[in-house]
mmCIF file of C-alpha atoms in Angstrom:
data_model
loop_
_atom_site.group_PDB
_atom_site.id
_atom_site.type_symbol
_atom_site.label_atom_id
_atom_site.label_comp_id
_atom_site.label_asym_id
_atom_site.label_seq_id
_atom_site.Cartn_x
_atom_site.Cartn_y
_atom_site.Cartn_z
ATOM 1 C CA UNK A 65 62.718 27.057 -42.927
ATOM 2 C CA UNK A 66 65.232 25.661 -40.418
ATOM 3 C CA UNK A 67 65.484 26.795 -36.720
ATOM 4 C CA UNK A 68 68.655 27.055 -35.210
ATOM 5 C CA UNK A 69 69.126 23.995 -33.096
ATOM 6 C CA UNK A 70 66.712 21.811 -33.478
ATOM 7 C CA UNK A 71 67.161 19.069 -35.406
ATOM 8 C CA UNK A 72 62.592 18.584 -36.012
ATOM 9 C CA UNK A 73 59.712 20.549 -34.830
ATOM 10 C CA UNK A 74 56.363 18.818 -35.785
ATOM 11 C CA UNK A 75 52.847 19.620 -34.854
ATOM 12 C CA UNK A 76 50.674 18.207 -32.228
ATOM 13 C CA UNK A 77 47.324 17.643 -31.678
ATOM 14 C CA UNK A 78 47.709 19.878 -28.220
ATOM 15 C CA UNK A 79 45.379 22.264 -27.093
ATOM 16 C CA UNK A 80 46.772 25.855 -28.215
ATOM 17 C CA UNK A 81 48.060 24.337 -31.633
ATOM 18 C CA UNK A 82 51.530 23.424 -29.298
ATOM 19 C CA UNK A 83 54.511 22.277 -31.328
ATOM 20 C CA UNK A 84 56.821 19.651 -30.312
ATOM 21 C CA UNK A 85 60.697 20.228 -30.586
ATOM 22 C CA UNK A 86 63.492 18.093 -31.037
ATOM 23 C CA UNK A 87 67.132 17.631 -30.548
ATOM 24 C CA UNK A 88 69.495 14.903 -31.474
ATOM 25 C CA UNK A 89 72.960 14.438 -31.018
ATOM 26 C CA UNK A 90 74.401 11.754 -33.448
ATOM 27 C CA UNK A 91 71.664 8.608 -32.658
ATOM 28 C CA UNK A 92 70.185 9.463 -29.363
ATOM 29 C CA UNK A 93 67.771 12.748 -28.632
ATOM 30 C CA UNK A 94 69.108 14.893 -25.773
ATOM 31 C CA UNK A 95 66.265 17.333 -25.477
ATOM 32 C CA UNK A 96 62.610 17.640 -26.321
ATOM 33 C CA UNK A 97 60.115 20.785 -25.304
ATOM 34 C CA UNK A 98 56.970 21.848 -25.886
ATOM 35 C CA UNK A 99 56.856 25.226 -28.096
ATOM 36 C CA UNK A 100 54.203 28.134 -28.911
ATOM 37 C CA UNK A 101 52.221 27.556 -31.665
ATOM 38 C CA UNK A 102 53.772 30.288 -33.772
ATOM 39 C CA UNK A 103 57.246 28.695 -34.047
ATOM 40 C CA UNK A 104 57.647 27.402 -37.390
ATOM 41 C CA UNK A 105 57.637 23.594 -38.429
ATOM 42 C CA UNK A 106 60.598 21.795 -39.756
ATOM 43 C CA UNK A 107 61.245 18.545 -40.854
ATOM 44 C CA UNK A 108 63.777 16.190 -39.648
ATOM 45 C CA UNK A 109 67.412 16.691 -40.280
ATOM 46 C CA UNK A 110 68.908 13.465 -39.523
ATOM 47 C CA UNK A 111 67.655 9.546 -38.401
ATOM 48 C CA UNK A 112 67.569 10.029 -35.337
ATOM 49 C CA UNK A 113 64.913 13.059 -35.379
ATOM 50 C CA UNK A 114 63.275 11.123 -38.158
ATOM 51 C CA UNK A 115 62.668 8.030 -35.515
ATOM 52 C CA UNK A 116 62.355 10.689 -32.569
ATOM 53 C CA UNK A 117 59.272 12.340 -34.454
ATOM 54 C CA UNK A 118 57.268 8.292 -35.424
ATOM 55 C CA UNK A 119 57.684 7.421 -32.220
ATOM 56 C CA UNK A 120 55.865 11.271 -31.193
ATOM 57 C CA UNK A 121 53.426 10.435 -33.571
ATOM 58 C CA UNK A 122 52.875 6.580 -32.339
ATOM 59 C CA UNK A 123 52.171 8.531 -29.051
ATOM 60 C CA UNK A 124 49.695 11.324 -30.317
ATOM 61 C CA UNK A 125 48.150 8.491 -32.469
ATOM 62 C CA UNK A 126 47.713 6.202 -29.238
ATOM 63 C CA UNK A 127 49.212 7.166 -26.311
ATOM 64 C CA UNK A 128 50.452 4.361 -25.024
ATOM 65 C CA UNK A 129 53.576 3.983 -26.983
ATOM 66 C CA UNK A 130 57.277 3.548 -25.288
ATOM 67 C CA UNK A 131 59.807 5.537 -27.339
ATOM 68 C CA UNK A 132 62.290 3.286 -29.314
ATOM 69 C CA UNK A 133 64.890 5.775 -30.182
ATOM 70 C CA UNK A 134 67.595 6.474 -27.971
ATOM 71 C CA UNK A 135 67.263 9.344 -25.290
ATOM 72 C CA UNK A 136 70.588 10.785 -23.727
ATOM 73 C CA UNK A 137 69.494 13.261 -21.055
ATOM 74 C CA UNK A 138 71.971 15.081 -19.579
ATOM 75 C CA UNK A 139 72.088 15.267 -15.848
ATOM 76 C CA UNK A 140 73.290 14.539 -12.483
ATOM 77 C CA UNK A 141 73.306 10.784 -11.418
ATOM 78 C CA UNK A 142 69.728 11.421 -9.171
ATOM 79 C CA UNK A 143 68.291 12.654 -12.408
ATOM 80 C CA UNK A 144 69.279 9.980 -14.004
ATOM 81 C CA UNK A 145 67.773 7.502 -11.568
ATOM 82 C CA UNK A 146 64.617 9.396 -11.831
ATOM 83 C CA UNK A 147 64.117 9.803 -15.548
ATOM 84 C CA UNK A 148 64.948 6.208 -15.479
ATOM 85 C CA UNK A 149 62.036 5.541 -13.019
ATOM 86 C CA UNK A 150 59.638 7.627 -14.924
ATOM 87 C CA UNK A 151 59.964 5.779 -18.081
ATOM 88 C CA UNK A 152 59.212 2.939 -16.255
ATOM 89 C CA UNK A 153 55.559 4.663 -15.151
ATOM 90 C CA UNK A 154 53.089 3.160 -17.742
ATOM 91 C CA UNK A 155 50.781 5.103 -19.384
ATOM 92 C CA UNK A 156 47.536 5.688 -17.972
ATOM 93 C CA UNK A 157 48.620 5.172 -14.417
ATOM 94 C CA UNK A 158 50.429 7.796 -12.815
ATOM 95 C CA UNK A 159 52.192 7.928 -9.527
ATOM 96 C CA UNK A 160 52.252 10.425 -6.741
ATOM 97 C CA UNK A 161 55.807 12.369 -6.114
ATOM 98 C CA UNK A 162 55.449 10.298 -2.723
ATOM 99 C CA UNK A 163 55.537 7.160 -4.500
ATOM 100 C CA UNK A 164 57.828 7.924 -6.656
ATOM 101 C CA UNK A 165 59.796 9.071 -3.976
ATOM 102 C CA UNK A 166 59.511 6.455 -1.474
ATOM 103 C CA UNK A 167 60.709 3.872 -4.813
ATOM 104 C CA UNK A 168 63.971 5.726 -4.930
ATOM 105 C CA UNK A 169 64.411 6.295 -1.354
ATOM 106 C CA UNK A 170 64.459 9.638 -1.735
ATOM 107 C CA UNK A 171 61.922 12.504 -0.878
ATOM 108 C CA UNK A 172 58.796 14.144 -3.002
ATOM 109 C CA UNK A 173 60.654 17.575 -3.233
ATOM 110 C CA UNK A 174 63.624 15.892 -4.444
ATOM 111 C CA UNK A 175 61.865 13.769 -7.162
ATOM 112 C CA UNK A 176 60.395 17.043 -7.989
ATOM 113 C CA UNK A 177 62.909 19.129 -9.011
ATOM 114 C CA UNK A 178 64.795 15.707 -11.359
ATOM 115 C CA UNK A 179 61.254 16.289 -12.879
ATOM 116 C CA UNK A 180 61.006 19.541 -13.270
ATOM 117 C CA UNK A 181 64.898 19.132 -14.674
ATOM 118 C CA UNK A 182 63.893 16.563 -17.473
ATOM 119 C CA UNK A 183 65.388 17.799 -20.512
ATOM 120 C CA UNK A 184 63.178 15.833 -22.365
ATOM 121 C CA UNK A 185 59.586 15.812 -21.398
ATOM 122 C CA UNK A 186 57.193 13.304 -23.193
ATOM 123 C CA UNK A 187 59.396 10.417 -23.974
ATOM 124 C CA UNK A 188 60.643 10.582 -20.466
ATOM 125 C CA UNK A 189 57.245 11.260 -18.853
ATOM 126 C CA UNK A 190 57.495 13.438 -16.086
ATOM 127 C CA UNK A 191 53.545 14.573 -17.068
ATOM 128 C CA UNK A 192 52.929 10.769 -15.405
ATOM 129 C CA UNK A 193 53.841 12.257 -11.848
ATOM 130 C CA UNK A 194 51.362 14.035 -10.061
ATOM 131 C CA UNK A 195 50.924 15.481 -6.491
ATOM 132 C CA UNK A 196 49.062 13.486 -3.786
ATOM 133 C CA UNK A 197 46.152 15.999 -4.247
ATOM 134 C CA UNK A 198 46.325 17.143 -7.633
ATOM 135 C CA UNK A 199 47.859 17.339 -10.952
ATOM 136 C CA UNK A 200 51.066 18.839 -9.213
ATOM 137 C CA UNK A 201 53.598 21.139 -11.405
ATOM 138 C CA UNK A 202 54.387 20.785 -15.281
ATOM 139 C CA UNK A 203 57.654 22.732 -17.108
ATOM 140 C CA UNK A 204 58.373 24.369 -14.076
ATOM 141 C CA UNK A 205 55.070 25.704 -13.576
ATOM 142 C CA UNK A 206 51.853 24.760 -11.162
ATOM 143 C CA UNK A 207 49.193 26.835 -12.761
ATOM 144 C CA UNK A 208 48.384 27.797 -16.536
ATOM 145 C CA UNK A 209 49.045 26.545 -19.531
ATOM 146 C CA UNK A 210 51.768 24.236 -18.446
ATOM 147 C CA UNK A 211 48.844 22.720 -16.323
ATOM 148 C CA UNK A 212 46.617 22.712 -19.408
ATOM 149 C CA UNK A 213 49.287 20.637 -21.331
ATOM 150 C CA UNK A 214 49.714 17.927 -18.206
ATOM 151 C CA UNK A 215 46.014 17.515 -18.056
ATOM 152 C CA UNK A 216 45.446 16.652 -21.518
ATOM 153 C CA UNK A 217 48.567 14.335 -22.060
ATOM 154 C CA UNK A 218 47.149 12.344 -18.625
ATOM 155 C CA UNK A 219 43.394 12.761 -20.117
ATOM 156 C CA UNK A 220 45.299 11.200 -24.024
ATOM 157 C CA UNK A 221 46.816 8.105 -21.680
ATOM 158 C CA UNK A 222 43.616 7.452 -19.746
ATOM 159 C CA UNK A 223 41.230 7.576 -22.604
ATOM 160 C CA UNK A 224 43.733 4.822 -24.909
#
């Protein structure tokens, strides 16, 4: 069965049975997200989600792998500065939203909301920015399952 849209939605060893969604646009992916575990897998449609989805894997498997296919994230040009700082984070180490901040001259609110904006979460890593005390906010949330899903992808990094 193919959903509208996405060009691969695999399975993930998440908590909650969590799929993993996927959307390309010629050779680069432009937008990733996390999805209940009812929606239905489908297989790549193209290269690029083929390449998108081994490089998900290579991260499930290990955790510590840097994605090789393309990303095109749509956004302003402060997004862009801070997705491009965040892929920069390695794994295993987070940083605070201060840090992060104080790298980009910018503030901790600001760096935020470019996270919370990341149209494509796990290969640009906005789960590797946490609050000074805290885990901080995940998909827009700061409590629940969103939370759940942060914890264990930080948890995956450390333990690798």
């Amino acid at each position: 069965m193919t959903v509208p849209g996405w060009s691969a939605i695999i399975a993930t060893p998440l908590p909650d049975g969590w799929r993993f969604g996927i959307r390309c646009d010629g050779a680069a992916v432009y937008e990733t997200e996390f999805l209940p575990a009812a929606t239905p897998l489908q297989a790549p449609d193209s290269e690029c989600a083929r390449r998108a989805v081994a490089d998900v894997q290579r991260y499930f498997a290990a955790g510590q792998s840097v994605p090789a296919i393309a990303l095109a994230p749509h956004g302003t040009p402060f997004q862009q500065r801070v997705w491009q700082a965040l892929r920069a984070i390695p794994p295993g180490q987070p940083y605070s939203y201060g840090e992060l901040a104080h790298r980009l001259g910018s503030s901790p609110r600001a760096v935020a909301g470019a996270c919370r904006a990341n149209p494509i979460p796990l290969l640009i890593p906005c789960h590797r920015v946490v609050a000074a005390h805290g885990p901080g906010g995940f998909m827009g949330a700061t409590k629940g399952e969103p939370l759940r899903l942060k914890n264990w992808l930080l948890e995956h990094e450390a333990a690798d």
